[in-house]
PDB file of C-alpha atoms and ligand atoms in Angstrom:
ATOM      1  CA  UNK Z   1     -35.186  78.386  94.399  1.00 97.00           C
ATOM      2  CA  UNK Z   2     -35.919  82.030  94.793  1.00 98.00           C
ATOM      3  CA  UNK Z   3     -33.003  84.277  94.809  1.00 98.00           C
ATOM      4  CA  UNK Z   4     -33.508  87.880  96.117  1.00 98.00           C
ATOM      5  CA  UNK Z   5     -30.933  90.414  95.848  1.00 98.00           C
ATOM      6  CA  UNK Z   6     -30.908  93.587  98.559  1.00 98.00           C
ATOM      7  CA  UNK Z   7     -29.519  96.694  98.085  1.00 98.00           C
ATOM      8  CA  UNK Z   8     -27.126  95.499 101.598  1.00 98.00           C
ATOM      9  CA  UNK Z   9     -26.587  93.638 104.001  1.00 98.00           C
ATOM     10  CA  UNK Z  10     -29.275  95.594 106.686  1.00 98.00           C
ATOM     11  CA  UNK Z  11     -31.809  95.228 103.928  1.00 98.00           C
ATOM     12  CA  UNK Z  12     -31.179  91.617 103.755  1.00 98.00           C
ATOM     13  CA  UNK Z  13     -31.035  90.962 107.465  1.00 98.00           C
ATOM     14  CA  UNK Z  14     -34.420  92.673 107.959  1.00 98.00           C
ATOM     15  CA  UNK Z  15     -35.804  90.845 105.095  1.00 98.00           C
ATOM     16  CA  UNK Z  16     -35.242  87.500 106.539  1.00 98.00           C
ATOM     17  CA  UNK Z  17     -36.043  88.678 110.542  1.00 98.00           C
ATOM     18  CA  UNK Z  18     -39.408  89.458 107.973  1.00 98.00           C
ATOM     19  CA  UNK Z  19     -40.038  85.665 107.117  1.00 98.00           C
ATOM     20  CA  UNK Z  20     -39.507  84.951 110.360  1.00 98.00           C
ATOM     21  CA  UNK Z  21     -41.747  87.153 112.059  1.00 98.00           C
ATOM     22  CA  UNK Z  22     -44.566  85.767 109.285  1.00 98.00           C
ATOM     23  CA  UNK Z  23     -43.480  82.145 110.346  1.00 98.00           C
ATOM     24  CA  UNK Z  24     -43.887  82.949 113.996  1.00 98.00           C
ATOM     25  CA  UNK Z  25     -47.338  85.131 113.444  1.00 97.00           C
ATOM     26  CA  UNK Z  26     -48.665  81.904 111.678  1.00 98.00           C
ATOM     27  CA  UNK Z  27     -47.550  79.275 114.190  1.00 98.00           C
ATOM     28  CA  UNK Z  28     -46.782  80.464 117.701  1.00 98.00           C
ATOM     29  CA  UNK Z  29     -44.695  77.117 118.376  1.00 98.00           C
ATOM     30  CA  UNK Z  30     -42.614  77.082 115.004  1.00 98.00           C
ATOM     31  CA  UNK Z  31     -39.474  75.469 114.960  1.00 99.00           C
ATOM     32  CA  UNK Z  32     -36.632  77.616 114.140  1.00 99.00           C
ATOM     33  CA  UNK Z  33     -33.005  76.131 112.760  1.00 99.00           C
ATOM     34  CA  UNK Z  34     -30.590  78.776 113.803  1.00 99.00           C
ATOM     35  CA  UNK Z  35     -26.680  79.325 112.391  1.00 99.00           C
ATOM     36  CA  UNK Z  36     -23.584  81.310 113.314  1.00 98.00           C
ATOM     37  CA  UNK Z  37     -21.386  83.556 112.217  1.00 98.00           C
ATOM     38  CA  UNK Z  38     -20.487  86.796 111.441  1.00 98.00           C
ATOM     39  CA  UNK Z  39     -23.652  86.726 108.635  1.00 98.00           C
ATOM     40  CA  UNK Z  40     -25.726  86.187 111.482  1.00 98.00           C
ATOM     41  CA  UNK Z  41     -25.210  89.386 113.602  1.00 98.00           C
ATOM     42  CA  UNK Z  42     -26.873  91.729 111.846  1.00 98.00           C
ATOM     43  CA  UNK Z  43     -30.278  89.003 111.555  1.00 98.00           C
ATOM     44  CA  UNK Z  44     -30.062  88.643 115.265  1.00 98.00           C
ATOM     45  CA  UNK Z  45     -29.553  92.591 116.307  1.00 98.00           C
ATOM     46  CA  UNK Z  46     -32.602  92.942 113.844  1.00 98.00           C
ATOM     47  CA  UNK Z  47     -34.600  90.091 115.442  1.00 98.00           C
ATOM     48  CA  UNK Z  48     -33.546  91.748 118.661  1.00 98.00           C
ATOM     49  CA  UNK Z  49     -34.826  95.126 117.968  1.00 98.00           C
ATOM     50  CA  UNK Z  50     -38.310  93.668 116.616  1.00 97.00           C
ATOM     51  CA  UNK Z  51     -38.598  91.983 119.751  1.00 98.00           C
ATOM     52  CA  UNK Z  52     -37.775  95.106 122.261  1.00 98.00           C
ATOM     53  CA  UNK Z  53     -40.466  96.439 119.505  1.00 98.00           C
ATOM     54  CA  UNK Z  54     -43.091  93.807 120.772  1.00 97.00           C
ATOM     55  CA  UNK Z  55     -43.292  92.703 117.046  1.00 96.00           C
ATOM     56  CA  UNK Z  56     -42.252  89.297 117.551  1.00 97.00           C
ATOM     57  CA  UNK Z  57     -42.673  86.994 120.256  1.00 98.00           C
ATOM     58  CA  UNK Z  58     -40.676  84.366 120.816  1.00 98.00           C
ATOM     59  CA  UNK Z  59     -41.930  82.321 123.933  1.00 98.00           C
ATOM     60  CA  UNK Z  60     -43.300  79.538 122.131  1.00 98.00           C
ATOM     61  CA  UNK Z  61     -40.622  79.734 119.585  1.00 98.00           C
ATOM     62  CA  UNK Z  62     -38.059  76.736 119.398  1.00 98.00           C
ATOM     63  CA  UNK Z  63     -34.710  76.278 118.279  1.00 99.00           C
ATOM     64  CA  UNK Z  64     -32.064  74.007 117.378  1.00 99.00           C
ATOM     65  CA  UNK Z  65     -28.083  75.506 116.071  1.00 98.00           C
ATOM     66  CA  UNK Z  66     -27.057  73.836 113.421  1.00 98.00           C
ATOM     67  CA  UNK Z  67     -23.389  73.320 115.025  1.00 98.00           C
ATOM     68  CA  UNK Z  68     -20.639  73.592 118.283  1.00 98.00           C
ATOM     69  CA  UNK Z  69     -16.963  73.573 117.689  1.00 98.00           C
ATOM     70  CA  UNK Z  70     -15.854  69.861 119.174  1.00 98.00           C
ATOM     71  CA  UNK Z  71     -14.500  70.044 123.141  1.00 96.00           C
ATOM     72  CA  UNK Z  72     -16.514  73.711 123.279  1.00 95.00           C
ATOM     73  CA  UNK Z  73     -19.300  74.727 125.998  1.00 85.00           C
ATOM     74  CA  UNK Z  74     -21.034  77.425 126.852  1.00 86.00           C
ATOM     75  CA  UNK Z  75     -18.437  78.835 129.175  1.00 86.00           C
ATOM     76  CA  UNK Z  76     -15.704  79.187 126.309  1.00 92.00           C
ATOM     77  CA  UNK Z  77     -16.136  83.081 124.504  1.00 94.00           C
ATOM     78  CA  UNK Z  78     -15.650  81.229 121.355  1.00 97.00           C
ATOM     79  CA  UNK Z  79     -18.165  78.817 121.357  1.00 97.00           C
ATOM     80  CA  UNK Z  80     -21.323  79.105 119.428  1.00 98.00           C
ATOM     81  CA  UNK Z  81     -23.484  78.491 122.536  1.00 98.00           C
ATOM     82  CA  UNK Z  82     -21.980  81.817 123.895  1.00 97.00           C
ATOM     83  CA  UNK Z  83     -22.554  83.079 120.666  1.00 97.00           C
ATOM     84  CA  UNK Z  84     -26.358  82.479 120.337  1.00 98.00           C
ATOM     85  CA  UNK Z  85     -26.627  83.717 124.227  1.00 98.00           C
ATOM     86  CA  UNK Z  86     -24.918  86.783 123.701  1.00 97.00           C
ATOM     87  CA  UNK Z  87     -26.593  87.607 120.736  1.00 98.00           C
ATOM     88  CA  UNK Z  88     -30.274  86.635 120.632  1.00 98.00           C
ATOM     89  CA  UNK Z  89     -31.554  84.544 123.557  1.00 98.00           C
ATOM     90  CA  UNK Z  90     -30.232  86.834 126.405  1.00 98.00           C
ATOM     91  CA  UNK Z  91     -32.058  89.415 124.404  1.00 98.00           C
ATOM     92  CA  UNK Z  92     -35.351  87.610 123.770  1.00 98.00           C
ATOM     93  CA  UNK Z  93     -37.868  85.597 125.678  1.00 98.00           C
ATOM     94  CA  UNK Z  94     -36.860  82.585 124.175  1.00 98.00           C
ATOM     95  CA  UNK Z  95     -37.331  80.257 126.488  1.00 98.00           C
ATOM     96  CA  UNK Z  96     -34.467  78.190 128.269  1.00 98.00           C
ATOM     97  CA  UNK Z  97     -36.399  74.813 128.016  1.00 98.00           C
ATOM     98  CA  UNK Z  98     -36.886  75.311 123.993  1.00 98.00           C
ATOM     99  CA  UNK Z  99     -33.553  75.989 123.040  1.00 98.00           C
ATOM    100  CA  UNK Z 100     -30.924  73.464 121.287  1.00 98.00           C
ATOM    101  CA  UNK Z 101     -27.684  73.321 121.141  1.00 98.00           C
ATOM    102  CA  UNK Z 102     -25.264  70.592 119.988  1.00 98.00           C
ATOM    103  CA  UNK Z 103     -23.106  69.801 123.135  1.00 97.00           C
ATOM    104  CA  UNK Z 104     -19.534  70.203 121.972  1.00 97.00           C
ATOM    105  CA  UNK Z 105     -17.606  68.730 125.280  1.00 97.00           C
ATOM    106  CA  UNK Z 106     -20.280  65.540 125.079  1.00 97.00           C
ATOM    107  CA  UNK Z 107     -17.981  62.288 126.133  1.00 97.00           C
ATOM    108  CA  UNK Z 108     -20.425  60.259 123.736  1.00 98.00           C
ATOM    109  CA  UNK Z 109     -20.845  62.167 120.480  1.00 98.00           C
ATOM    110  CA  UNK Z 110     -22.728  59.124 118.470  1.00 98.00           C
ATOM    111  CA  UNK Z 111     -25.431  59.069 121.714  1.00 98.00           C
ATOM    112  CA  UNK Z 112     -25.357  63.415 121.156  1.00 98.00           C
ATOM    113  CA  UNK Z 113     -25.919  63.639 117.429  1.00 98.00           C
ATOM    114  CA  UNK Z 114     -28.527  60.642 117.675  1.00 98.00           C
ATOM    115  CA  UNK Z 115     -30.232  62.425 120.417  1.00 98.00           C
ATOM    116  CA  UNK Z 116     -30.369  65.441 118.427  1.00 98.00           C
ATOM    117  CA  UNK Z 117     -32.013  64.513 115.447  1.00 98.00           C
ATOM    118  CA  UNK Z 118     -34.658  62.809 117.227  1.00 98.00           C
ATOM    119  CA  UNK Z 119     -35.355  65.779 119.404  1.00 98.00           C
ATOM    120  CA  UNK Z 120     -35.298  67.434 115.777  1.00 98.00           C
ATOM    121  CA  UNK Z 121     -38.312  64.724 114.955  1.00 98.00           C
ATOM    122  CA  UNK Z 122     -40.220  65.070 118.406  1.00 98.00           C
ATOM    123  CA  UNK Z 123     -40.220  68.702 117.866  1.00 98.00           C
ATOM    124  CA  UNK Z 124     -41.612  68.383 114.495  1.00 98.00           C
ATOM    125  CA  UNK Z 125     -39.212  69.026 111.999  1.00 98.00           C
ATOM    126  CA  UNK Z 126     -37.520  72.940 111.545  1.00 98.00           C
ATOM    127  CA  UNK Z 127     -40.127  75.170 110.463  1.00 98.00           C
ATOM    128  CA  UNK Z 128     -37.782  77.385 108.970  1.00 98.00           C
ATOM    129  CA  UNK Z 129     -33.748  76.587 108.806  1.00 99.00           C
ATOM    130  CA  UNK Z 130     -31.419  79.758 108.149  1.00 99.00           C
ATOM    131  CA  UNK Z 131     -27.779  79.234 106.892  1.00 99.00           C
ATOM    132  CA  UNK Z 132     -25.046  81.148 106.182  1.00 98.00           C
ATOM    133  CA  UNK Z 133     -22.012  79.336 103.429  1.00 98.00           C
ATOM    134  CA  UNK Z 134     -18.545  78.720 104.150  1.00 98.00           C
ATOM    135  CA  UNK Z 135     -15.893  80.258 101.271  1.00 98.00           C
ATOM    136  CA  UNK Z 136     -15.725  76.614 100.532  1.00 98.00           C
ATOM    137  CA  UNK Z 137     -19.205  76.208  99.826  1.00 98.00           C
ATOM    138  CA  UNK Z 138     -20.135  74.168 103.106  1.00 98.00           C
ATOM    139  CA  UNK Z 139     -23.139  74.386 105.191  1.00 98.00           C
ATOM    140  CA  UNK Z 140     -23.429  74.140 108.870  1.00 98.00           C
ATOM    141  CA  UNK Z 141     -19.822  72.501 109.212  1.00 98.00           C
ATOM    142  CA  UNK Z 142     -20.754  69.861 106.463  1.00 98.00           C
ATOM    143  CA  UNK Z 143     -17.486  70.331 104.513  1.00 98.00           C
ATOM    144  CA  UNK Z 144     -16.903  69.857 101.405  1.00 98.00           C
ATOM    145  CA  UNK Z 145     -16.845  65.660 100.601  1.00 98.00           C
ATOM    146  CA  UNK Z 146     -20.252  65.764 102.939  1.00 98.00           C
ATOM    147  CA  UNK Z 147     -23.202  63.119 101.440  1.00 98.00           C
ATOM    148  CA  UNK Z 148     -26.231  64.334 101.052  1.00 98.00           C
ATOM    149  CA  UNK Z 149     -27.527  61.249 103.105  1.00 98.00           C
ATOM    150  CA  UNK Z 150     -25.648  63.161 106.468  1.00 98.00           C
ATOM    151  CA  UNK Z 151     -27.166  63.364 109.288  1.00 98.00           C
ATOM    152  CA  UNK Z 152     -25.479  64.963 112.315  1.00 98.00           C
ATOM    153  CA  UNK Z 153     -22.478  63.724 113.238  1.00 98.00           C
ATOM    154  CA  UNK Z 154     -18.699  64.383 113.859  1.00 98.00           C
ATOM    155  CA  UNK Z 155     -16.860  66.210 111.584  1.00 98.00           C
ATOM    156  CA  UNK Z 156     -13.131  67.355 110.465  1.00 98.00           C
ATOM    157  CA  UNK Z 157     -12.733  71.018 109.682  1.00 98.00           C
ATOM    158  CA  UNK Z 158     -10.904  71.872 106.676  1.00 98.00           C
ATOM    159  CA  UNK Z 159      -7.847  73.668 106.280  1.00 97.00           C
ATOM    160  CA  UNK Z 160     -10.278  76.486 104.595  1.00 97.00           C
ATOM    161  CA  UNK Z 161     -12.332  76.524 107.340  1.00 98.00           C
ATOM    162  CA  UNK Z 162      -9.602  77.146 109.866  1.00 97.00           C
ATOM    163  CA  UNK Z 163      -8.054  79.613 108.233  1.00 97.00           C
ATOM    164  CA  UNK Z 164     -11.201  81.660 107.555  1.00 96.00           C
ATOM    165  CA  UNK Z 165     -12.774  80.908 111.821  1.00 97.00           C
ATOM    166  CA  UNK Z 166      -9.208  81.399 113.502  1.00 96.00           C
ATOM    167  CA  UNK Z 167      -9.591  84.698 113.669  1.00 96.00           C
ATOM    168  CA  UNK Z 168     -12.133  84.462 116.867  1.00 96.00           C
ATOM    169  CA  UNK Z 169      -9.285  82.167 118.789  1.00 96.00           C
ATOM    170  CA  UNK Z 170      -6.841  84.925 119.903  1.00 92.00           C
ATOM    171  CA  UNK Z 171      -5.610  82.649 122.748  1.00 87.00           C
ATOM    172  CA  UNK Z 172      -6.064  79.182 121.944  1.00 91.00           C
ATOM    173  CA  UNK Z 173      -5.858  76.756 119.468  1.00 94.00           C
ATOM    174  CA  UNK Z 174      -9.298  76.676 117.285  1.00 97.00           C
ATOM    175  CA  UNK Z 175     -10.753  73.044 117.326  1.00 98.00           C
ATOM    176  CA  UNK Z 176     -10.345  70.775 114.082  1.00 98.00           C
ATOM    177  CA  UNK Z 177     -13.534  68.870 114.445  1.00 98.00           C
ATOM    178  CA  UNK Z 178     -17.002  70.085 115.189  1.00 98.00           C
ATOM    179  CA  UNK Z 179     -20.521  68.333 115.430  1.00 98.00           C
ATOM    180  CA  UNK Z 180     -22.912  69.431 112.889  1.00 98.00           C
ATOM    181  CA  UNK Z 181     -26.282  68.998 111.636  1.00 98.00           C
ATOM    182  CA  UNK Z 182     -26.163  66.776 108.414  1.00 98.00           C
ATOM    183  CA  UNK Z 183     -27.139  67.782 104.879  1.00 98.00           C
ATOM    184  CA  UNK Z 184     -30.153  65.389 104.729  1.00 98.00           C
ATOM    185  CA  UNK Z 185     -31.166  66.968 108.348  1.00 98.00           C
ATOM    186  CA  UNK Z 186     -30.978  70.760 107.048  1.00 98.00           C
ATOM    187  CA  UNK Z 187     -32.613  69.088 104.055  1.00 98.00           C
ATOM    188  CA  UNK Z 188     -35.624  67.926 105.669  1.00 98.00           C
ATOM    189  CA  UNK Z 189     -36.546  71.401 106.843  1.00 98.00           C
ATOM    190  CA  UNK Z 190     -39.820  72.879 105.635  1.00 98.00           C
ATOM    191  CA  UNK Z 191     -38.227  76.256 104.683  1.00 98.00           C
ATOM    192  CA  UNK Z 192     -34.296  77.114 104.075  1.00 99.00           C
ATOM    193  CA  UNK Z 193     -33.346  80.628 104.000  1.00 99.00           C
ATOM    194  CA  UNK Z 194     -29.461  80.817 102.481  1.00 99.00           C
ATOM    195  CA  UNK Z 195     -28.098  84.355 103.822  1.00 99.00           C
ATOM    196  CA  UNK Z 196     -24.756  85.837 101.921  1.00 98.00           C
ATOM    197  CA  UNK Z 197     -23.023  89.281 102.970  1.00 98.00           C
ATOM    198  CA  UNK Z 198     -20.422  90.630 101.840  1.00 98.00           C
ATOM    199  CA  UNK Z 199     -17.463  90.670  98.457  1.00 98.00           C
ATOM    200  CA  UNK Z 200     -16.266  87.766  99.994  1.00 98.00           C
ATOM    201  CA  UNK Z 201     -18.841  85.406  99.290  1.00 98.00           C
ATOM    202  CA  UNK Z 202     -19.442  86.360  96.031  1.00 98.00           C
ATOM    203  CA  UNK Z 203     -17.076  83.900  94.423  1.00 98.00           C
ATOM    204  CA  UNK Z 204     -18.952  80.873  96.530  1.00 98.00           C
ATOM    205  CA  UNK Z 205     -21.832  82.467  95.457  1.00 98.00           C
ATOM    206  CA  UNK Z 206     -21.600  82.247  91.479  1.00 98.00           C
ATOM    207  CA  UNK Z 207     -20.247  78.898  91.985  1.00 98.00           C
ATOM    208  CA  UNK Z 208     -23.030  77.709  93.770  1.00 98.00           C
ATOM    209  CA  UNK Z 209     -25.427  79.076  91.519  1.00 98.00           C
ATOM    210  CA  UNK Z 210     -23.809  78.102  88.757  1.00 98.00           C
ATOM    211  CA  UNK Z 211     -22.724  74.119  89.842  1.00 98.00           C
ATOM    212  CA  UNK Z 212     -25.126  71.345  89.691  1.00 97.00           C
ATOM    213  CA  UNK Z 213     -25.616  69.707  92.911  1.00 98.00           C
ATOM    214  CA  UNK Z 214     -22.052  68.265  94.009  1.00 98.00           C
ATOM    215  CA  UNK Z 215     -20.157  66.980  97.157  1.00 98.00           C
ATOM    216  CA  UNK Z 216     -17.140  69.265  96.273  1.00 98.00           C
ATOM    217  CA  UNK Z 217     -19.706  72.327  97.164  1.00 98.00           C
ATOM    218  CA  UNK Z 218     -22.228  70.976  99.969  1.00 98.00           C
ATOM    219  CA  UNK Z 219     -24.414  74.041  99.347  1.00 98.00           C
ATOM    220  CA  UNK Z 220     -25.506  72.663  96.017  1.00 98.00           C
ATOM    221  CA  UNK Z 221     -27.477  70.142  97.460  1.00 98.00           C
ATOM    222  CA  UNK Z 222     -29.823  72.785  98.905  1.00 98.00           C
ATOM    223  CA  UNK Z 223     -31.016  72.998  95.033  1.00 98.00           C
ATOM    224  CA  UNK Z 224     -32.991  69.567  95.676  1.00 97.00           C
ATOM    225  CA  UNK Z 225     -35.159  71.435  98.272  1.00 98.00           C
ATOM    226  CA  UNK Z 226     -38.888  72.764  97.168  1.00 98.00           C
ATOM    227  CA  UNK Z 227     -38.358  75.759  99.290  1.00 98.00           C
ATOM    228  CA  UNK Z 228     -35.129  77.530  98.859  1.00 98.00           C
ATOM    229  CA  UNK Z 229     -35.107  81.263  99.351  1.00 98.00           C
ATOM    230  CA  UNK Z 230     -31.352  82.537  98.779  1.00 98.00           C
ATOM    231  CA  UNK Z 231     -31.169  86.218 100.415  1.00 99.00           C
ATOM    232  CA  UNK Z 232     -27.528  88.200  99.096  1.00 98.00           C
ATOM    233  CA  UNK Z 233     -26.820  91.728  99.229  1.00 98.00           C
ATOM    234  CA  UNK Z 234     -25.403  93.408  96.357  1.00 98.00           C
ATOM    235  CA  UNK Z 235     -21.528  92.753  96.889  1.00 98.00           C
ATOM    236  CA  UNK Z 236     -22.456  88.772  97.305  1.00 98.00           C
ATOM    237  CA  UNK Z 237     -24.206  89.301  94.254  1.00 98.00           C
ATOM    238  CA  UNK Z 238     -21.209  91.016  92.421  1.00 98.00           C
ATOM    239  CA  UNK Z 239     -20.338  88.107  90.289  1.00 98.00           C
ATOM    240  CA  UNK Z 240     -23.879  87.081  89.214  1.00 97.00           C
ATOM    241  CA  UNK Z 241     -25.242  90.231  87.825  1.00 84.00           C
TER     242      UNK Z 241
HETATM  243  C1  LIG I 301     -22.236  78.462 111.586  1.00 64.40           C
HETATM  244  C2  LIG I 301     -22.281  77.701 110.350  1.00 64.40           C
HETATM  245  C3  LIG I 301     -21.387  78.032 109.208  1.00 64.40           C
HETATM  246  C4  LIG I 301     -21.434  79.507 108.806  1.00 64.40           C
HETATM  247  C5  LIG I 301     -20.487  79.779 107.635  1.00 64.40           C
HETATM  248  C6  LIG I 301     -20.445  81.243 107.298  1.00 64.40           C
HETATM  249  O1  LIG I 301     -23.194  77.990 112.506  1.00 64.40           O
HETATM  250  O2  LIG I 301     -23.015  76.778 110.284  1.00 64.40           O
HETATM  251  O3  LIG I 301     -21.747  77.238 108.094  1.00 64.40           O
HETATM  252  O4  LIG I 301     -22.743  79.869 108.476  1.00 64.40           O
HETATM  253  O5  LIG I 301     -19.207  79.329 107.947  1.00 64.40           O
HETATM  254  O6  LIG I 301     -19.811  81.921 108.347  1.00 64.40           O
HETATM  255  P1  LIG I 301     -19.785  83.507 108.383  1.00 64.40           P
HETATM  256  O7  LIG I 301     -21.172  83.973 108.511  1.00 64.40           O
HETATM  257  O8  LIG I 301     -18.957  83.828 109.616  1.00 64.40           O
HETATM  258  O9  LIG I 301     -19.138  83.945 107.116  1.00 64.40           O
END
C-alpha cells in the first residue's frame, strides 16, 4: 500500500486524473471502475478540463460505477447515473456503448448484479478502480458486516449511511438499499486508487490505517490488494501525522 499525502484536495484530485491519464496513454481500451460522491467532483472537473485540454482521450476508455441507489434511474437528480452524466460523460467522449451502470429500478436484481460482473469479466477486469470511503469505513455501498467473498449484489444501507447521503434528497425519501459492486469484485481490480478529502474523513482514515483487515471496516480489506495507492489531502491526513 502506498499512501500519498497532498497538500489539498485539488492537488490530490489532479494527482489521481494523473494515473489515469498514464493508464489511458498505456492502453487506449483500459477499463476504468468509477465511484460517486462528493470526493469525486473535483477528480471529474479535473478529468474534464484535461480532456477539453486534448490530454486525455477517452473514446476507447470503458467504465463500470461501482453502485445505484435501489428503485433509482437515470431520470431521478439523485441518482448516481445522473451523477456520472452530469459530471464526466456529458463532458467527455466517452462513449455511450462503453459505459456501465448498475440499473437501480431492475425488476430482477440477482439476473442485474450477475450480469454485471460478467460484463466486468468480458471486459477484462478494471484496469484501474477509484473509491472514495464512507464515515463508516465502507466501500462502494459494501457496509460494514460486508465479506470479503462479495460480489455485487443487493444491499441495506446503514443508518450511518443515511444520515451522511440524505442530504442530496430534499424532496423524497432517500432509498435504504442499493446494488453495489462486491468487495471481492473491487478486489479483483488490477489497480485501486482510495481518494479521502476533507476533516471529516480523517477519523475513518486513522482507523483504517491503523485496523487489520476486518468486516466492521470494509475498507480494510483493500490491505490484501498488491496495488493499493491511498491518495488524502492534508485534513484527511490530520490524525495520522
Ligand atoms: C459512491 C460510493 C461511496 C462513496 C462514499 C464516500 O459511488 O461508492 O462508497 O465513495 O460514500 O462518499 P463521499 O465522497 O460523498 O464522501
Amino acid at each position: 500500500m502506498e499512501i500519498i499525502i497532498c497538500e489539498d484536495v485539488t492537488a490530490g484530485a489532479s494527482l489521481c486524473s494523473e494515473i489515469i491519464m498514464k493508464q489511458i496513454k498505456k492502453k487506449k481500451n483500459s477499463v476504468l471502475g468509477l465511484a460517486t460522491g462528493a470526493t469525486m467532483v473535483p477528480l471529474y472537473k479535473n478529468l474534464t478540463k484535461i480532456y477539453k485540454d486534448k490530454k486525455i482521450n477517452f473514446s476507447k476508455v470503458k467504465t463500470f460505477n461501482l453502485d445505484e441507489y435501489f428503485g433509482l434511474d437515470g431520470s431521478e437528480k439523485e441518482s448516481f447515473r445522473k451523477f456520472m452524466y452530469d459530471s464526466l460523460f456529458k463532458k467527455t467522449n466517452i462513449k455511450e456503448q462503453n459505459i456501465n451502470l448498475l440499473n437501480g429500478k431492475t425488476s430482477n436484481w440477482k439476473k442485474e448484479c450477475n450480469d454485471y460482473e460478467h460484463k466486468i469479466k468480458r471486459a477484462g477486469g478494471i484496469d484501474i478502480q477509484i473509491l472514495g470511503i464512507g464515515t463508516n469505513g465502507h466501500i462502494a455501498f459494501n457496509e460494514p458486516g460486508s465479506s470479503i467473498n462479495s460480489k455485487t449484489r443487493l444491499v441495506k444501507l446503514t443508518s450511518q449511511t443515511i444520515r451522511d447521503n440524505k442530504k442530496y434528497f430534499k424532496n423524497k425519501k432517500m432509498p435504504e438499499y442499493a446494488l453495489s459492486m462486491g468487495i471481492k469484485t473491487i478486489l479483483s481490480s488490477k489497480k485501486v486508487i482510495l481518494l479521502a478529502f476533507g476533516e471529516n474523513k480523517s477519523k475513518i482514515i486513522k482507523k483504517f490505517l491503523e485496523s487489520k483487515p476486518t468486516k466492521n471496516i470494509p475498507a480494510t480489506f483493500l490491505k490484501s490488494h498488491d496495488d493499493l495507492t491511498v491518495i488524502l489531502d492534508k485534513k484527511a491526513a490530520k490524525l495520522i501525522t
